[in-house]
Coordinates of N, CA and C in Angstrom, one line a residue:
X1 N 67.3 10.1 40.3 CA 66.0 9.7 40.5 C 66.0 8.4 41.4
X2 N 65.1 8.9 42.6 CA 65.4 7.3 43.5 C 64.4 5.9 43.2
X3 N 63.2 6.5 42.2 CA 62.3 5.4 41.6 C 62.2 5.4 40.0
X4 N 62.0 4.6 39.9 CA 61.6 4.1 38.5 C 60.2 5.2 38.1
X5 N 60.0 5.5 37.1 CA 59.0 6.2 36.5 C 58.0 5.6 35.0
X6 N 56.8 5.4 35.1 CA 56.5 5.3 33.5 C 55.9 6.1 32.7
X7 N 56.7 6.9 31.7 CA 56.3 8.5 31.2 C 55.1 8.5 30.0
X8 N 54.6 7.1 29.7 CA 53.7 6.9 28.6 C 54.2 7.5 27.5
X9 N 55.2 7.6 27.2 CA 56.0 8.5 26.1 C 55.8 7.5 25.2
X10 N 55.5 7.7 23.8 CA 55.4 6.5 22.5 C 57.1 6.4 22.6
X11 N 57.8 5.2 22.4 CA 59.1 4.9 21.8 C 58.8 4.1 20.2
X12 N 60.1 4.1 19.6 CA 59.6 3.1 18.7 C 60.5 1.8 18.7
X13 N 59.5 0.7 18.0 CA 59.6 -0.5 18.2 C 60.0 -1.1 16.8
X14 N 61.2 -1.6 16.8 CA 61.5 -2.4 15.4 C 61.1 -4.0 15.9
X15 N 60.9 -4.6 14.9 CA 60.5 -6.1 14.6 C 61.2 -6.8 13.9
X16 N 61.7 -8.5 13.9 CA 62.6 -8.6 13.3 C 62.7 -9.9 13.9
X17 N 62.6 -11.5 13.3 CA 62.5 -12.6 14.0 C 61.7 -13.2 14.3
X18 N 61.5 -14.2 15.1 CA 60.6 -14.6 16.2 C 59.7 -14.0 16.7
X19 N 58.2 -14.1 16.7 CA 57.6 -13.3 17.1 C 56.9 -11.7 16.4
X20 N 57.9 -11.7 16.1 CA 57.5 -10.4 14.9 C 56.3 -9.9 14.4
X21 N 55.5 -10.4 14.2 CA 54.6 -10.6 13.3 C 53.7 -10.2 15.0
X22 N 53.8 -10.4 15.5 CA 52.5 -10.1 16.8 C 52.9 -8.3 17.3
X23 N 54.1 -7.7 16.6 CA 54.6 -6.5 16.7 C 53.9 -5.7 15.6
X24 N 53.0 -4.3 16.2 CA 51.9 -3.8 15.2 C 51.7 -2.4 15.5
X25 N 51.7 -1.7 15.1 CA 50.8 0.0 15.4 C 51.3 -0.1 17.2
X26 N 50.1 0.8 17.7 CA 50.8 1.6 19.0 C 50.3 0.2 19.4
X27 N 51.1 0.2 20.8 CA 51.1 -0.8 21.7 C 51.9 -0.6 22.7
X28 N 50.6 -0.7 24.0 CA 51.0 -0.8 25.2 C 52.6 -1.6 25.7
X29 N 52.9 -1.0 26.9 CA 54.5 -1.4 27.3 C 54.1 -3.0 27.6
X30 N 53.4 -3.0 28.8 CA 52.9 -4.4 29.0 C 52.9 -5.5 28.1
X31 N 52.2 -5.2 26.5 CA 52.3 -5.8 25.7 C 53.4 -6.8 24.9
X32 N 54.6 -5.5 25.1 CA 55.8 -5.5 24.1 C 56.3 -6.6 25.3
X33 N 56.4 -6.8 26.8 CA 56.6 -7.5 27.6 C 56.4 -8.8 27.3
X34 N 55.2 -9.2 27.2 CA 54.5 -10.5 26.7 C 55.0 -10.8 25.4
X35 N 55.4 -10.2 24.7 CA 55.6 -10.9 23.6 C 56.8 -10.7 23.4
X36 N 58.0 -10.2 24.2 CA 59.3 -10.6 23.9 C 59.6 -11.7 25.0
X37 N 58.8 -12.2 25.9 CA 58.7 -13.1 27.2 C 58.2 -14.1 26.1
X38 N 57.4 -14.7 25.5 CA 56.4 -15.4 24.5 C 57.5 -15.4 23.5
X39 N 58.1 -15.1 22.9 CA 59.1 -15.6 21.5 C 60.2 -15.8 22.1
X40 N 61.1 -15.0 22.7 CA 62.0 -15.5 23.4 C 62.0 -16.9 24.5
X41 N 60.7 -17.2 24.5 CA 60.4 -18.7 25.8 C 61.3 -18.5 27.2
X42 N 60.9 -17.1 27.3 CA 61.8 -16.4 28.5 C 61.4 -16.8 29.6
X43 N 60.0 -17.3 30.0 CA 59.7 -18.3 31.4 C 59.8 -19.2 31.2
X44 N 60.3 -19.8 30.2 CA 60.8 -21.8 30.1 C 62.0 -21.9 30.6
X45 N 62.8 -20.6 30.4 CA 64.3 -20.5 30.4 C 64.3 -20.3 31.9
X46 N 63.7 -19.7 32.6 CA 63.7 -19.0 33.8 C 63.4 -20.4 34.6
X47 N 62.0 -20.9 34.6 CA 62.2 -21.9 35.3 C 62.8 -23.2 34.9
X48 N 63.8 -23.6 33.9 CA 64.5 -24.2 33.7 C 65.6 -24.6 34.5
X49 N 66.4 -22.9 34.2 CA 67.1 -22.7 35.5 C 67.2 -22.8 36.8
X50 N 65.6 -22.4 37.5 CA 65.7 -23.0 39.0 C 65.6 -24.3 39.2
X51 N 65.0 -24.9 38.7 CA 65.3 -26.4 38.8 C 67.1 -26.9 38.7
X52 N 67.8 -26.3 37.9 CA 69.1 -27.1 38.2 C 69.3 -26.7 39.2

């Protein structure tokens, strides 16, 4: 496959940690995005980094 695809296929999602609690019933991919970016503090880390 020479592109990336998104099949809307349900997967499933375990919870567990940080953030957890905003993990619920079906939910968009986008979602699960934001809120492993959001508990993780995955853009504090990111522009943390460019700065050094």
């Amino acid at each position: 496959m020479r592109s990336e695809t998104h099949s809307a296929e349900d997967v499933a999602i375990y919870k567990t940690g940080p953030g957890s609690a905003l993990v619920a019933g079906v939910m968009e991919q986008n979602v699960i995005f934001h809120i492993m970016n959001t508990a993780g503090h995955l853009s504090k880390r990111a522009a943390k980094n460019d700065t050094e």
